[in-house]
Short mmCIF file of C-alpha atoms and ligand atoms in Angstrom, two decimals:
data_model
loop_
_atom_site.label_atom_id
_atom_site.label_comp_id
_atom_site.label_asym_id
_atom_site.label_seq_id
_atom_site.Cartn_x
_atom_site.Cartn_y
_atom_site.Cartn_z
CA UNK L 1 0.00 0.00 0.00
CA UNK L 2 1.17 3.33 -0.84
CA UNK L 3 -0.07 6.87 -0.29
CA UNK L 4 0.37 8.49 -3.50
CA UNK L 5 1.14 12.46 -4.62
CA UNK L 6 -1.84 12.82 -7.44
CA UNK L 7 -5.01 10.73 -7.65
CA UNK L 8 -4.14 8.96 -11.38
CA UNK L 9 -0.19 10.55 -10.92
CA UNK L 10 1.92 7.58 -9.78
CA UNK L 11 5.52 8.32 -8.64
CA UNK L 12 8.68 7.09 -9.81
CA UNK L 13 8.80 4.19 -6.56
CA UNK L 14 5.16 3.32 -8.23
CA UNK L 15 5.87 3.02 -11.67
CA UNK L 16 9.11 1.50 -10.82
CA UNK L 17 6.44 -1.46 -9.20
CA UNK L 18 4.23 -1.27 -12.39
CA UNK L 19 7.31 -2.32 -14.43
CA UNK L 20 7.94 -5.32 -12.40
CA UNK L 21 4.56 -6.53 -12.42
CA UNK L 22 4.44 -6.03 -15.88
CA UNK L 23 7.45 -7.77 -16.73
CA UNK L 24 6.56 -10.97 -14.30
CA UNK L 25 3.13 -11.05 -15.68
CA UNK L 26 2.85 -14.19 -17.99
CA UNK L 27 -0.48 -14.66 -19.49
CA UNK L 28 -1.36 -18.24 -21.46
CA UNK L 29 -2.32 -16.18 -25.18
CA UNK L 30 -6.12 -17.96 -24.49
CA UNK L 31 -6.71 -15.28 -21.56
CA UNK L 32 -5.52 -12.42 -23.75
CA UNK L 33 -8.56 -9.75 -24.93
CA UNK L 34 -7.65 -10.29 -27.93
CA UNK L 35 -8.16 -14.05 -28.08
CA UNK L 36 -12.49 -13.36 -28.36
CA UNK L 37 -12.81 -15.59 -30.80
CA UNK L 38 -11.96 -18.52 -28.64
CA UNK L 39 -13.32 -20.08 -25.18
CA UNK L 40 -12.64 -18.98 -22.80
CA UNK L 41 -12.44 -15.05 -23.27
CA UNK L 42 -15.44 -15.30 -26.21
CA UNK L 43 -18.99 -14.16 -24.41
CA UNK L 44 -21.29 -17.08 -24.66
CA UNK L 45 -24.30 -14.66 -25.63
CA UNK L 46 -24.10 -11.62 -27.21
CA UNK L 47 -25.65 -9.50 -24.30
CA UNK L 48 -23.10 -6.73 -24.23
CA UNK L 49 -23.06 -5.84 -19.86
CA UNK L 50 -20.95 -3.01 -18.67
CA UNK L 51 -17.88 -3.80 -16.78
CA UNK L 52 -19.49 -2.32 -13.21
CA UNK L 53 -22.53 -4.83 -13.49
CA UNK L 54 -19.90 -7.96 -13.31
CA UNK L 55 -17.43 -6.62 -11.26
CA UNK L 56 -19.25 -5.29 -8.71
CA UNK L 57 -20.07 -8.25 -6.01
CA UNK L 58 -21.88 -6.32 -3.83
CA UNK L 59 -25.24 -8.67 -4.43
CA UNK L 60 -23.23 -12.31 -4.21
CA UNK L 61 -26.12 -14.29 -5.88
CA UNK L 62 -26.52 -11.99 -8.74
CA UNK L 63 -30.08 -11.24 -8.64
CA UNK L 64 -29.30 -7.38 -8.80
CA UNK L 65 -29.08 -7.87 -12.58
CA UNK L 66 -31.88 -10.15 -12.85
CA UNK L 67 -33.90 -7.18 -11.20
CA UNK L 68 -32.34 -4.33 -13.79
CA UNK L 69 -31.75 -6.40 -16.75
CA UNK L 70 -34.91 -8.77 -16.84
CA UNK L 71 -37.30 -7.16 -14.59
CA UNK L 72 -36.60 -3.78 -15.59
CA UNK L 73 -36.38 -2.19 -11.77
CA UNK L 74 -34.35 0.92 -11.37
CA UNK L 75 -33.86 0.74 -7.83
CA UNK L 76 -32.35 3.19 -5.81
CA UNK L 77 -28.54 4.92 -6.11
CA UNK L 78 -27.36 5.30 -2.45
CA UNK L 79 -26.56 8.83 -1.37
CA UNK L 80 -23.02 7.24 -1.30
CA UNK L 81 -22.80 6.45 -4.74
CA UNK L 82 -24.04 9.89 -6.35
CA UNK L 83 -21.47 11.45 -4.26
CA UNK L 84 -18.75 9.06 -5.03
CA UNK L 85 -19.91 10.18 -8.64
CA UNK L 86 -19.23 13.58 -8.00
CA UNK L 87 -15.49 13.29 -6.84
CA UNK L 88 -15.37 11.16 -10.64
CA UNK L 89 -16.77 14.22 -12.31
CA UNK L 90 -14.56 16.86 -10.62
CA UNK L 91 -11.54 15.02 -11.16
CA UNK L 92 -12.34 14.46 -15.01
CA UNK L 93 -13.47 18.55 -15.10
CA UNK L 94 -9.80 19.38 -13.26
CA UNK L 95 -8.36 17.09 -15.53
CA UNK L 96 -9.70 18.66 -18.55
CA UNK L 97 -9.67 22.52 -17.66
CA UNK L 98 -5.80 21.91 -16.89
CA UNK L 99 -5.06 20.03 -19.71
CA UNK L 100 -6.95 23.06 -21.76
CA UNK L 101 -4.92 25.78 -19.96
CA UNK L 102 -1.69 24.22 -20.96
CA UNK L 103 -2.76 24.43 -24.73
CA UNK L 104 -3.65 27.63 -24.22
CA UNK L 105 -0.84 29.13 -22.19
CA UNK L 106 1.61 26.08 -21.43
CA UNK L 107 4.96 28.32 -20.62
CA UNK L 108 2.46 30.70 -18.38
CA UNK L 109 3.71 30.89 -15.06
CA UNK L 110 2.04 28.14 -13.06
CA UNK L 111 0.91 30.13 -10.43
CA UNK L 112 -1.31 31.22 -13.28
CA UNK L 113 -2.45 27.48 -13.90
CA UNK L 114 -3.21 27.20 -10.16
CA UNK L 115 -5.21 30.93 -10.17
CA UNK L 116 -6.94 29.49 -12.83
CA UNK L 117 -8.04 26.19 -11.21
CA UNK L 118 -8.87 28.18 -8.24
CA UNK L 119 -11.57 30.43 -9.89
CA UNK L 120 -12.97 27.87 -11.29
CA UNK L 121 -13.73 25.15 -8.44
CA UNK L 122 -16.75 26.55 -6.41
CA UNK L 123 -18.59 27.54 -10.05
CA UNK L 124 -18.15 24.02 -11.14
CA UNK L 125 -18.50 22.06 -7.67
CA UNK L 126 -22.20 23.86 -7.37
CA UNK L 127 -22.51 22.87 -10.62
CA UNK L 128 -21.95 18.99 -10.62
CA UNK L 129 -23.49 18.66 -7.45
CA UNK L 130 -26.71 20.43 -9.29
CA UNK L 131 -26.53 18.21 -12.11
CA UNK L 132 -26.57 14.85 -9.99
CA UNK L 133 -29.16 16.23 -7.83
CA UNK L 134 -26.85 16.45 -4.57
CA UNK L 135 -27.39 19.16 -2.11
CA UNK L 136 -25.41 22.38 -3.56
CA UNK L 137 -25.46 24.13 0.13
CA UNK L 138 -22.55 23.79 2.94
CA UNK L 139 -22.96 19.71 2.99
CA UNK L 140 -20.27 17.65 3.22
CA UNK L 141 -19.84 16.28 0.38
CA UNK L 142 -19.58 19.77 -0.99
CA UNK L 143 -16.61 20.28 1.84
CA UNK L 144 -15.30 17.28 0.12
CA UNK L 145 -15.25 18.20 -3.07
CA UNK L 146 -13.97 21.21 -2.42
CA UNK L 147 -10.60 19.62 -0.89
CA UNK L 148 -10.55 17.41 -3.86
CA UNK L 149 -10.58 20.48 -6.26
CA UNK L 150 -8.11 22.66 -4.08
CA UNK L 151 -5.86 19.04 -3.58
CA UNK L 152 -5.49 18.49 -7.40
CA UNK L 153 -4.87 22.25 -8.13
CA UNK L 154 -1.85 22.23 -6.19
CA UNK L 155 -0.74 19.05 -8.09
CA UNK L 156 -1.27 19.74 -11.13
CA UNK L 157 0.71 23.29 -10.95
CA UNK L 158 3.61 21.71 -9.08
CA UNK L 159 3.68 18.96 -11.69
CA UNK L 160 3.62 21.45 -14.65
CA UNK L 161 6.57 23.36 -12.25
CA UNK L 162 8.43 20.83 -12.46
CA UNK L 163 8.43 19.41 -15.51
CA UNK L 164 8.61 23.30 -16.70
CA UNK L 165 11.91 23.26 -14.35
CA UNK L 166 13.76 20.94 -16.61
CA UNK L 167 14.57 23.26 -18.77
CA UNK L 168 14.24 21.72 -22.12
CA UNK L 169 11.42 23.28 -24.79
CA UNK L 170 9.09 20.95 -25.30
CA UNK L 171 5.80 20.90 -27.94
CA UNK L 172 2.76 21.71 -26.12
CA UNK L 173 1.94 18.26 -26.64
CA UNK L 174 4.74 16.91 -24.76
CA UNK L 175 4.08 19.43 -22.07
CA UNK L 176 0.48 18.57 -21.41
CA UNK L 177 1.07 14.91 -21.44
CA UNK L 178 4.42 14.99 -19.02
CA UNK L 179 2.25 16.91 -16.82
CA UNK L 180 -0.82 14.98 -16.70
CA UNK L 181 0.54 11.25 -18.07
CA UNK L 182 -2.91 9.97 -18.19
CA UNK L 183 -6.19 10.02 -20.01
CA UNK L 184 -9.36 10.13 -18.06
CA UNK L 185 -12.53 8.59 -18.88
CA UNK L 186 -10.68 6.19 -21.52
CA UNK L 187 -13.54 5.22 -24.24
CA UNK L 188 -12.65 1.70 -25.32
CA UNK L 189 -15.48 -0.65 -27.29
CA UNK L 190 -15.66 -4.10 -24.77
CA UNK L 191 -18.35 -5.55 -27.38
CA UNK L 192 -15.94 -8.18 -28.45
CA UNK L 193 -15.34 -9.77 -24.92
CA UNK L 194 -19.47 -9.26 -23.77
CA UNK L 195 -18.83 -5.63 -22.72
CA UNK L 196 -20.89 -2.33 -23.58
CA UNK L 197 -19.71 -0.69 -26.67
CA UNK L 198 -18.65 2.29 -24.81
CA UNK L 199 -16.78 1.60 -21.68
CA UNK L 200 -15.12 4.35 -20.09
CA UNK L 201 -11.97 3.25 -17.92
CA UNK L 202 -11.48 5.65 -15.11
CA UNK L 203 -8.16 6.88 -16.35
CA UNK L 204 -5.53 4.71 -18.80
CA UNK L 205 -1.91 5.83 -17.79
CA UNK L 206 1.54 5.15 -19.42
CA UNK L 207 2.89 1.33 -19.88
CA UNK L 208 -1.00 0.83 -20.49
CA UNK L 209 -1.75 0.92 -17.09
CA UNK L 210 -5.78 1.04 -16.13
CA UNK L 211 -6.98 3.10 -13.43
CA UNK L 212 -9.69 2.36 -11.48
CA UNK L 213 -11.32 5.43 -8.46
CA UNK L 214 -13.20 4.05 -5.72
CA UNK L 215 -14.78 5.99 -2.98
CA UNK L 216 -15.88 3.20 -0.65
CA UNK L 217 -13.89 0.67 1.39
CA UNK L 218 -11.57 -1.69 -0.25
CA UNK L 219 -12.90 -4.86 -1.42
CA UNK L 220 -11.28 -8.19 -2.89
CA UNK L 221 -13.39 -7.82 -6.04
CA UNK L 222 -12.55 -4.43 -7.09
CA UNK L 223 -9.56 -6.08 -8.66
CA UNK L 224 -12.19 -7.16 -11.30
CA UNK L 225 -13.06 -3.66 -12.81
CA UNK L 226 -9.56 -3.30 -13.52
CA UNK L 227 -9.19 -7.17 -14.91
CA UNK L 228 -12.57 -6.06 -16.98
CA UNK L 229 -11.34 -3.12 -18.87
CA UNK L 230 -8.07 -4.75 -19.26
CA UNK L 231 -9.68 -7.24 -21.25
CA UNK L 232 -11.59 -5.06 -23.79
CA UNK L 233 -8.52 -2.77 -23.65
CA UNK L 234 -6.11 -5.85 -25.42
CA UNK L 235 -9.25 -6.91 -27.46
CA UNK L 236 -9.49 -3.44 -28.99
CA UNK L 237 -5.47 -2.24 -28.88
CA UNK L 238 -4.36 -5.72 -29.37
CA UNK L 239 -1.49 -4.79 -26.94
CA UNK L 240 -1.27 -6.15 -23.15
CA UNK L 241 -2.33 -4.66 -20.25
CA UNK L 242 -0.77 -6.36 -17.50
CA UNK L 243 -0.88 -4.05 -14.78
CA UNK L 244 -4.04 -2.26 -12.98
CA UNK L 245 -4.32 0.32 -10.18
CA UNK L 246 -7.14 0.80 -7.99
CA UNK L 247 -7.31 4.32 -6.13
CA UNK L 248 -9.18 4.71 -2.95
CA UNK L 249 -9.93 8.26 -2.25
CA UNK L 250 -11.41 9.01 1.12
CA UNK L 251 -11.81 11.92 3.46
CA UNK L 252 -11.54 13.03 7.21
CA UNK L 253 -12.89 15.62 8.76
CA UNK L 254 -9.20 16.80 10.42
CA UNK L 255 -7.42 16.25 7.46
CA UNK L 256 -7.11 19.46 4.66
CA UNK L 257 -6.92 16.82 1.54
CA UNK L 258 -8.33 13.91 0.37
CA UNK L 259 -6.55 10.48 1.13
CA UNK L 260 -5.46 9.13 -1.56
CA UNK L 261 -4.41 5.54 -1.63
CA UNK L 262 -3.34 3.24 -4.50
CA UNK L 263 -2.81 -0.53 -4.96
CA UNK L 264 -1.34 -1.69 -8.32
CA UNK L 265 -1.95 -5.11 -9.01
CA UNK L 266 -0.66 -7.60 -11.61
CA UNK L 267 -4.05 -8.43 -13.68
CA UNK L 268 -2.91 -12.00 -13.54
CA UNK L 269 -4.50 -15.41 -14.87
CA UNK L 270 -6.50 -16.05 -12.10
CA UNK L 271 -8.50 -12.75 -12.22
CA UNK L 272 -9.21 -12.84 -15.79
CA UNK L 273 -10.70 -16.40 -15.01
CA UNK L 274 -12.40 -15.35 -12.17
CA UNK L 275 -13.69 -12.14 -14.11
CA UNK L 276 -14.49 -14.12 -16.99
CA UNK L 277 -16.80 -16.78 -15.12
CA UNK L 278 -18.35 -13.94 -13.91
CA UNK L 279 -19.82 -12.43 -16.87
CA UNK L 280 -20.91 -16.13 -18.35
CA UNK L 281 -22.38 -16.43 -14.93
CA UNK L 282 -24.36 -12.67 -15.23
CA UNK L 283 -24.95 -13.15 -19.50
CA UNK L 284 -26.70 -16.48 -18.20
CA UNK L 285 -28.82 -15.05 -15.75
CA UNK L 286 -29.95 -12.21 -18.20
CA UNK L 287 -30.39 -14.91 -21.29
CA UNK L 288 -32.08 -17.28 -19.37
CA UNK L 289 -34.12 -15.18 -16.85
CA UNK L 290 -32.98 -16.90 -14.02
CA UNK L 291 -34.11 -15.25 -10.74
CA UNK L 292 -31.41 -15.99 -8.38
CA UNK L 293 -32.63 -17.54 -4.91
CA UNK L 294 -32.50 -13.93 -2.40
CA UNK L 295 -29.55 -14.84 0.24
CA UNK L 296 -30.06 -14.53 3.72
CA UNK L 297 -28.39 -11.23 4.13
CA UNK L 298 -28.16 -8.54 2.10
CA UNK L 299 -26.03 -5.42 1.95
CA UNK L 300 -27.99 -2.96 3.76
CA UNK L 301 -27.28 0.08 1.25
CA UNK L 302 -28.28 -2.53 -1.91
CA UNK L 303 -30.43 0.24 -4.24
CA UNK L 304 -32.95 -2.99 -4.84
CA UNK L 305 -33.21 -3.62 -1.04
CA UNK L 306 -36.89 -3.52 -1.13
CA UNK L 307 -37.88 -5.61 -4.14
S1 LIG C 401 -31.60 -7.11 -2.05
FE1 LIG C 401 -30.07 -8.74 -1.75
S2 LIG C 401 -30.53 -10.28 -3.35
FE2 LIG C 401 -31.61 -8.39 -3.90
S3 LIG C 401 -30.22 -7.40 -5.29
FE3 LIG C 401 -29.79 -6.57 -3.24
S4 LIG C 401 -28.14 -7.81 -2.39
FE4 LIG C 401 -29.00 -8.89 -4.17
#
């Protein structure tokens, strides 16, 4: 475990440990993306489920997706997840406002980057927080977001500072893509391995590693949204992705910044089985209209609780 300097921005320790896991990674070519056309990675039906409907384990048995995708029931988002939507949102909105300002004025000063930034947050917190129906008043999560927005400021300027610092003139190009080495909201097509058409991968960073933000405790099966998008990622690129990322941002009421915490991951042979049963498993229940026998308990935020 490592506490980390940007939320997508690994440092040189990290990437040093995404390098080893990628080079120790072996894969048999049958558990490869790009192998779709064969058992086991080819979808048994073509019912195209996003990567967050199989990865997510939060219903064991499975019957959340014979509720949505056979029954039809919407259920009910938890409070938690529209907010953990909302720190998604204003990291892509930093992400891209930054990346903008560097086209615009890259060898600015980047006090003038972080000015910028800072002008910006409260107009587009209130607005995010309209647009997913959250409370735009003094709430928390507003506090929240507002350290988010103020945290990634700083890093973004310091990271343009520095790479700035080394002196060499660089295309503005190079300068936006040193500074901020990933791309968020990566739109890859995960139709080929039983995926929707347009996934969006949290962030895809350099060696082809996928990001994955979570705003909830750690679990054993996040590991699959980042084994998920690896797979449509080598089915559409045709290149491996051997490493993945998960980020856990959290936040404390003494603290002045987010936490941010990271655990790469090898996306080894055993998760792309176990991710890979799991959609057969989920295509099945949608295909066949199974209803899955109800367990005994149930997690008590579950948006289909009362169905
Ligand atoms: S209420 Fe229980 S069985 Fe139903 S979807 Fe939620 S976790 Fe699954």
């Amino acid at each position: 475990m490592d506490i980390g300097f940007m939320v997508y921005f690994l440092g040189a320790e990290e990437m040093r440990e995404v390098e080893r896991e990628a080079s120790k990674t072996v894969i048999d070519e049958s558990l490869r993306g790009w192998s779709y056309n064969s058992s086991p990675v080819r979808p048994p039906y073509d019912i195209p489920l996003p990567v967050s409907v199989i990865a997510n384990r939060y219903c064991r048995c499975g019957r959340d997706v014979y509720l949505s995708y056979v029954l039809r029931q919407a259920g009910k988002p938890p409070t938690e997840a529209r907010t953990g939507h909302l720190y998604h949102e204003i990291i892509s909105s930093i992400v891209e406002e930054a990346k903008r300002f560097i086209y615009n004025y890259g060898t600015a000063p980047p006090i003038e980057l972080y000015q910028y930034l800072d002008t910006m947050g409260e107009t587009t917190i209130q607005g995010l927080a309209d647009k997913l129906k959250l409370p735009t008043e003094d709430s928390l999560h507003v506090r929240n977001a507002r350290k988010l927005w103020m945290y990634m400021s700083l890093e973004i300027s310091h990271s343009l500072n520095t790479v700035l610092s080394r002196g060499v003139g660089v295309s503005l190009d190079t300068l936006v893509s040193a500074t901020i080495p990933f791309v968020v909201n990566y739109l890859v097509n995960g139709r080929p391995v039983g995926l929707s058409e347009r996934l969006q991968a949290d962030a895809l960073g350099a060696m082809s590693l996928v990001l994955d933000l979570k705003t909830g405790p750690p679990m054993d099966f996040h590991k699959l949204t980042t084994t998920g998008y690896a797979l449509a990622l080598e089915s559409s690129l045709s290149q491996p992705v051997n490493v993945g990322c998960i980020v856990y941002l959290s936040f404390r009421d003494e603290s002045p910044t987010p936490i941010v915490i990271r655990r790469i991951h090898a996306i080894d042979e055993s998760l792309r089985m176990e991710f890979l049963e799991e959609r057969d498993r989920k295509q099945r229940i949608v295909a066949e209209g199974i209803d899955p026998a109800k367990p005994s308990i149930c997690d008590p935020n579950c948006m289909y609780l009362n169905l």
